[in-house]
XYZ file of C-alpha atoms in Angstrom:
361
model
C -26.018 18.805 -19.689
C -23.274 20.778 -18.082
C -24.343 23.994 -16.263
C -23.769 27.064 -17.624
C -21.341 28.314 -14.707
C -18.431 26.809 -13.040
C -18.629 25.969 -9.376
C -15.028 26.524 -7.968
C -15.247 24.454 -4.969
C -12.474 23.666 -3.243
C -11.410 19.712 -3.075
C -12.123 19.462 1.017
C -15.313 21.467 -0.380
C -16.050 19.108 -3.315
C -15.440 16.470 -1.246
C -18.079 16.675 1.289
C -20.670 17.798 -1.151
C -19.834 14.066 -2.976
C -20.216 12.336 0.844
C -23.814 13.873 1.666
C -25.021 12.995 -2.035
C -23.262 9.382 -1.614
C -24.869 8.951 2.004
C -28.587 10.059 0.934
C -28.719 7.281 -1.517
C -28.721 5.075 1.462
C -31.650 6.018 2.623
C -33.575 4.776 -0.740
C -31.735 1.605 -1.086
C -29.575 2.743 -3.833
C -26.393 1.671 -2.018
C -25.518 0.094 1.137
C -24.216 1.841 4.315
C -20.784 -0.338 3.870
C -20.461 0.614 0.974
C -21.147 4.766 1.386
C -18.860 4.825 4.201
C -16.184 2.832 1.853
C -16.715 5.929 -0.606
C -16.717 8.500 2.434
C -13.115 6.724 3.539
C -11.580 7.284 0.159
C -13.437 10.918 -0.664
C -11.534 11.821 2.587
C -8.541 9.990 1.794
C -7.865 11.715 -1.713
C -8.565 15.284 -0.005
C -6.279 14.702 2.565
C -3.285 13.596 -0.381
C -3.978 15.947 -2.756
C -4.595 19.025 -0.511
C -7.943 20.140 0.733
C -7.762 23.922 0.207
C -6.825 23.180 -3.411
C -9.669 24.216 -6.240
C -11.442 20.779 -8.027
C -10.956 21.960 -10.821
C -7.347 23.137 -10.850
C -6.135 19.416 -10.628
C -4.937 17.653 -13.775
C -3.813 14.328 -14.815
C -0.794 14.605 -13.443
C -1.961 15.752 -9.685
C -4.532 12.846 -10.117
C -1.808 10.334 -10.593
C 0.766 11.337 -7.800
C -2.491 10.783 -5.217
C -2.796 7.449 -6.797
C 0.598 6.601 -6.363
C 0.810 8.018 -2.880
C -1.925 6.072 -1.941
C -0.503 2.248 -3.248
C 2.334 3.625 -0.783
C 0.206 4.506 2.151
C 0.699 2.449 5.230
C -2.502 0.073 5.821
C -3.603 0.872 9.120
C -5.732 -2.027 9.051
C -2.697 -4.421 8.701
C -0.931 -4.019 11.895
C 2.973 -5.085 11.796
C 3.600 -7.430 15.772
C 6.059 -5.728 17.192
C 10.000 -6.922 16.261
C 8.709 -8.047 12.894
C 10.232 -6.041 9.785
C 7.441 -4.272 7.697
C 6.442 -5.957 4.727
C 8.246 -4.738 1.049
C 6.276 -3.460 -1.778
C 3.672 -1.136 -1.926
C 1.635 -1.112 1.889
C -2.133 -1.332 0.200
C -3.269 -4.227 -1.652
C -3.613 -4.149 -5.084
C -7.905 -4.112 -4.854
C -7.627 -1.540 -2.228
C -5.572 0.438 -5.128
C -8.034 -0.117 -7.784
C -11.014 0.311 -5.370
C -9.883 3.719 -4.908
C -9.476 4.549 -8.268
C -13.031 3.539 -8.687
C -13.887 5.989 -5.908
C -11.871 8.697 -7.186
C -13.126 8.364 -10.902
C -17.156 8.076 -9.466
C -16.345 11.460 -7.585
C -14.975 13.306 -10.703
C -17.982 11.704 -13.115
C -20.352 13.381 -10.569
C -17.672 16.573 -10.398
C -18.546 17.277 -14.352
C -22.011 16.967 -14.108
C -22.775 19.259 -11.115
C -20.116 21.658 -12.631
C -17.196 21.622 -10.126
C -15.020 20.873 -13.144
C -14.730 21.803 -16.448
C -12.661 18.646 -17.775
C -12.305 15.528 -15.725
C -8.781 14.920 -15.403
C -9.063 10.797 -15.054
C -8.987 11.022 -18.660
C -5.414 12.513 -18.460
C -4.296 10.093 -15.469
C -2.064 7.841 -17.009
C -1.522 5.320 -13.632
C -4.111 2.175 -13.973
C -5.493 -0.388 -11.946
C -3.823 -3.819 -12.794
C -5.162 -7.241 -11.869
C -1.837 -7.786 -10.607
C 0.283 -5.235 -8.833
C -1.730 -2.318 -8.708
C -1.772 0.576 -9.536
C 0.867 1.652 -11.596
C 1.689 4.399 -14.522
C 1.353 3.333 -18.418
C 4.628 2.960 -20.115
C 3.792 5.659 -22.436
C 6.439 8.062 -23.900
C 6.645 11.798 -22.590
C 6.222 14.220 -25.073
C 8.583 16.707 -26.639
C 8.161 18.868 -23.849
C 7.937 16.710 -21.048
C 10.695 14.946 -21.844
C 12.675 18.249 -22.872
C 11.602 19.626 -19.019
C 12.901 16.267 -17.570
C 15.804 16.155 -19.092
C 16.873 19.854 -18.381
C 15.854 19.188 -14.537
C 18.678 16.743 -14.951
C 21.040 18.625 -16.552
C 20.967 21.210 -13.777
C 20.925 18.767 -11.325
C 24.116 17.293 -12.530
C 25.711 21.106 -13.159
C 25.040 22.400 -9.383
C 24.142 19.298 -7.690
C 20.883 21.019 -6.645
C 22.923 24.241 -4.355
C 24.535 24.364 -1.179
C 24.497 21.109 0.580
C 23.077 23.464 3.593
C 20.178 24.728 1.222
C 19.358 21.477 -0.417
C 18.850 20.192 3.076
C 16.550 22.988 3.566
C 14.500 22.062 1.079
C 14.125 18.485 0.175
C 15.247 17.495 3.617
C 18.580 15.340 2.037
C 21.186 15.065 4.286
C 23.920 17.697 4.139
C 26.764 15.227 4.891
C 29.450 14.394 1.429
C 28.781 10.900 1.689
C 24.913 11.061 1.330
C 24.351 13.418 -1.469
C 22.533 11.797 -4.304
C 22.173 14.847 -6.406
C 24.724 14.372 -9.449
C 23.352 10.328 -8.786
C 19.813 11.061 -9.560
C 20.714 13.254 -12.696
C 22.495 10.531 -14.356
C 19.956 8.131 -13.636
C 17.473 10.248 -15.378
C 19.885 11.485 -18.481
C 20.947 7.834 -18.994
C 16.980 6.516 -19.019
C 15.846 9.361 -21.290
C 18.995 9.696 -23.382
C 19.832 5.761 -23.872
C 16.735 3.914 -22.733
C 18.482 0.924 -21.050
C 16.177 -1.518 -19.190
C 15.908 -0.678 -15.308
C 17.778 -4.226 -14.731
C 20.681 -2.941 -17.042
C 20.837 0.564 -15.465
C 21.465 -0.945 -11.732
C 23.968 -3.975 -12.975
C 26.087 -1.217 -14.625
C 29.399 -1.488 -13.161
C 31.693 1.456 -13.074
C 34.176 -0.373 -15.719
C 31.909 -0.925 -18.255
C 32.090 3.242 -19.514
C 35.342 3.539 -21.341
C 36.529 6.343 -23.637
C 37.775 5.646 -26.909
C 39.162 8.406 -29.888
C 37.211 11.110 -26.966
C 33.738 9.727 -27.024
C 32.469 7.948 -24.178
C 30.973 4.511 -24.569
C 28.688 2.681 -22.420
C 29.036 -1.458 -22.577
C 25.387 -2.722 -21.485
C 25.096 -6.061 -20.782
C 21.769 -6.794 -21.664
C 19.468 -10.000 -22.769
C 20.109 -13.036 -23.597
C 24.061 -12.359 -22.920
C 24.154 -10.109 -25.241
C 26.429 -6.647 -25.360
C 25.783 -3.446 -27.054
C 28.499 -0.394 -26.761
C 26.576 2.778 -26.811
C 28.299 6.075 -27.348
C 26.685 8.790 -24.772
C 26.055 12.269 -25.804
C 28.249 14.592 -24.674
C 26.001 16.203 -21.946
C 25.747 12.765 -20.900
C 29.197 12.262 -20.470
C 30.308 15.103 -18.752
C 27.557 14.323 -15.712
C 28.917 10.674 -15.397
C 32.850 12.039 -15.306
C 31.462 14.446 -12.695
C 29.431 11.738 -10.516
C 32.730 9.259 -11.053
C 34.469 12.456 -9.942
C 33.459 13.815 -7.028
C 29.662 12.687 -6.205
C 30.295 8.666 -5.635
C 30.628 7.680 -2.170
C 31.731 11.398 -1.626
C 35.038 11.136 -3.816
C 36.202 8.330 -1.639
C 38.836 5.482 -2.359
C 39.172 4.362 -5.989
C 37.024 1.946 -7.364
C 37.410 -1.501 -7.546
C 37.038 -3.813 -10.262
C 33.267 -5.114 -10.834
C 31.986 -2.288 -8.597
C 28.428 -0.947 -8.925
C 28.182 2.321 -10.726
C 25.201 3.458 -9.083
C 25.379 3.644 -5.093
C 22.754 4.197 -2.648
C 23.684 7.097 0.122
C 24.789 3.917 2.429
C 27.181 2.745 -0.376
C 25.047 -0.090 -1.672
C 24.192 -0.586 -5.358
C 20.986 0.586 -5.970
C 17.770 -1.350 -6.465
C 15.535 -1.728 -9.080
C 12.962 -0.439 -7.178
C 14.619 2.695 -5.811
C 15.158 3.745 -9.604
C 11.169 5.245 -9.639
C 11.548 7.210 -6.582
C 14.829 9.228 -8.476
C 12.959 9.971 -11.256
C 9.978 11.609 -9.246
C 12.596 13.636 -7.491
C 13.865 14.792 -10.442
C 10.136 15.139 -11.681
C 9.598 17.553 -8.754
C 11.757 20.241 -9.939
C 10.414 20.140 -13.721
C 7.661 23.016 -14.795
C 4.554 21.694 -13.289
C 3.124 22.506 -16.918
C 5.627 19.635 -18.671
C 5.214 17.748 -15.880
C 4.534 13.793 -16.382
C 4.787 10.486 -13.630
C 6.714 8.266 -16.069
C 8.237 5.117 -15.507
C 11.584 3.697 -15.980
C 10.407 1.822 -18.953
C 8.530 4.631 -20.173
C 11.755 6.229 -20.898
C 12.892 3.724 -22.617
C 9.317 4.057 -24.523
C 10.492 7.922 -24.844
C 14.147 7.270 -26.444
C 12.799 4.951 -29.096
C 9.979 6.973 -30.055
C 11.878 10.868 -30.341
C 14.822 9.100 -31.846
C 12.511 7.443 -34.403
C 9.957 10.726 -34.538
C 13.341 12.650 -35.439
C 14.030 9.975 -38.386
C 16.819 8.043 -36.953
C 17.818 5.032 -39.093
C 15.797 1.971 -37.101
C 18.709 0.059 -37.005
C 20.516 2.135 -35.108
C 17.402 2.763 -32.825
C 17.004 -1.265 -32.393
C 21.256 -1.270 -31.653
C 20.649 1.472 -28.968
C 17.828 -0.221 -27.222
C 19.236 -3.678 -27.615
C 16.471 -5.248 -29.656
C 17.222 -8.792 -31.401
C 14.790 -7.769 -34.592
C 13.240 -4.874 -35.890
C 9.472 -6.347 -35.130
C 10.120 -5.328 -31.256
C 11.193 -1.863 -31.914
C 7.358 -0.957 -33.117
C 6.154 -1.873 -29.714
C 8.148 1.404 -27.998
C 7.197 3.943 -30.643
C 4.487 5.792 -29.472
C 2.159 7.973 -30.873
C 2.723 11.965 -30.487
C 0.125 14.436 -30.279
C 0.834 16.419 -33.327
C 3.036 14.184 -35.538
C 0.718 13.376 -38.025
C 0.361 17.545 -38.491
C 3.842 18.161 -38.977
C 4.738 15.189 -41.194
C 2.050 16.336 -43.625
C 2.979 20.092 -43.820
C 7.197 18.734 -44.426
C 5.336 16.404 -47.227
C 8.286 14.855 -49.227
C 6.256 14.785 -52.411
C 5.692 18.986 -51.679
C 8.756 20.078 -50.560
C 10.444 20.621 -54.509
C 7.065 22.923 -55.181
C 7.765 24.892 -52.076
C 11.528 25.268 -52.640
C 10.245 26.848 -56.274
C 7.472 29.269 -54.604
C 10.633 30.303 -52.415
């Protein structure tokens, strides 16, 4: 039964409270000294990440997950690299170190409800998971309304001021103030192409710079996607004007004109960019939305989030399937998610209703 008052302890607080209790069932035989001290390591760990003056129960889902995903890309201090040998790629802890301390997180935040340090326990919000194989990593689940809304306007300001002053965004995200390594107006069309299109990650970084055209003033976007197949998706117009402005001015700091076949999207050292640099612009972007409509999504749970507002929004599926690039209908109902609310709204906008309404009116 959960006490009647709310213990605000802090997480460095909460923290050590979880250690002694975890320690003491040593001495009866409930657990072994390994394993306490395995619990004590990751306790500490997660304070450390998430910030130890912070209160228990301020954290949500979304704090929750970026300390899971900071942890998959802590350095292993255990796994010493020799000396003139190139780190390893991919996430630095294993994949059962990552779901070992998930386990340890979610056992502290079990134990959190019942001795009142939090009201809620925000695991049930977390949306990254342990996988068998790779990790830990975040569900491909669609952002709401307003996440996506928040995202998306992030962007769009991005793109519009290319984040300030090259002086002040060096200041604060600690991006180099030279031309030639701004990302800014990069990362925004990144992020408005995922959440406005959907393309698959691969198709995003094998867009070449000749494969947007303009034709009767709408801009069109020629993916290249499975199975050799083409699509030619018109952008919106918002959408448009931030990839004129990154062809512009923002790529490879208005340098030479581009060459046939050449990658649209350029890392700061003039390289196309990788698949797996794509995640790390969308939490940048992430970092300047509302922490309430805040979300870790993935690239494909972008693509989850086109299909499933253009659908929500009653969009003919066809054209839904032609956007995403879908050989049959049948695949489409895989990416629409389920919205909190929908059910609500499509029963008070009844079809059946709507003629006796118009006549009360």
């Amino acid at each position: 039964m959960r006490p009647a008052a709310l213990n605000r302890l802090t997480v460095q607080e909460a923290g050590d409270r979880y250690v002694e209790l975890v320690r003491a069932r040593t001495l009866t035989g409930g657990l072994s000294p390994a394993t306490a001290e395995v619990y004590a390591r990751d306790v500490a760990t997660f304070a450390d990440l998430a910030g130890g003056g912070r209160v228990l129960d301020d954290l949500d889902g979304a704090d929750v997950d970026a300390v899971l995903l900071a942890f998959a890309r802590k350095p292993d201090g255990r796994r010493a690299v020799p000396e003139g040998r190139a780190a390893p790629q991919g996430p630095a802890q294993s994949a059962s170190s990552q779901a070992r301390f998930r386990r340890s997180v979610s056992a502290m935040f079990k134990h959190a409800v019942l001795a009142g340090w939090v009201q809620v326990d925000p695991m049930t919000a977390a949306t990254v998971s342990a996988r068998e194989r790779g990790g830990l990593r975040a569900e491909r689940r669609a952002l709401t309304r307003e996440q996506a809304t928040g995202l998306i306007g992030a962007a769009r300001r991005l793109g519009e001021d290319g984040g300030g002053p090259a002086g002040e965004r060096a200041a604060r995200d600690g991006a180099a103030a030279r031309r030639d390594q701004r990302t800014e107006v990069r990362d925004a069309l990144v992020v408005l192409l995922l959440a406005t299109v959907g393309p698959r990650v691969s198709e995003l970084v094998r867009a070449n710079v000749e494969d947007f055209y303009t034709n009767d003033g709408v801009r069109y976007w020629r993916i290249f996607g499975k199975g050799g197949r083409t699509r030619d998706v018109p952008l919106p117009g918002d959408v448009a004007l931030v990839l004129d402005a990154y062809l512009a001015g923002e790529r490879r700091g208005g340098g030479p004109a581009v060459a046939a076949g050449e990658a649209l999207l350029l890392s700061w050292r003039g390289r196309r960019l990788a698949r797996g640099d794509v995640q790390g612009v969308i939490d940048r972007v992430q970092r300047r939305v509302d922490p309430a409509h805040r979300r870790t999504v993935t690239p494909h749970g972008l693509r989850h989030t086109t299909a499933t507002h253009l659908l929500a929004d009653a969009v003919d599926m066809d054209a839904v399937r032609r956007v995403l690039g879908h050989g049959d209908l049948s695949t489409l109902g895989r990416y629409r998610d389920e919205l909190p609310g929908e059910l609500e709204v499509a029963m008070r906008s009844h079809p059946l209703l709507r003629d006796r309404d118009r006549d009360r009116g």
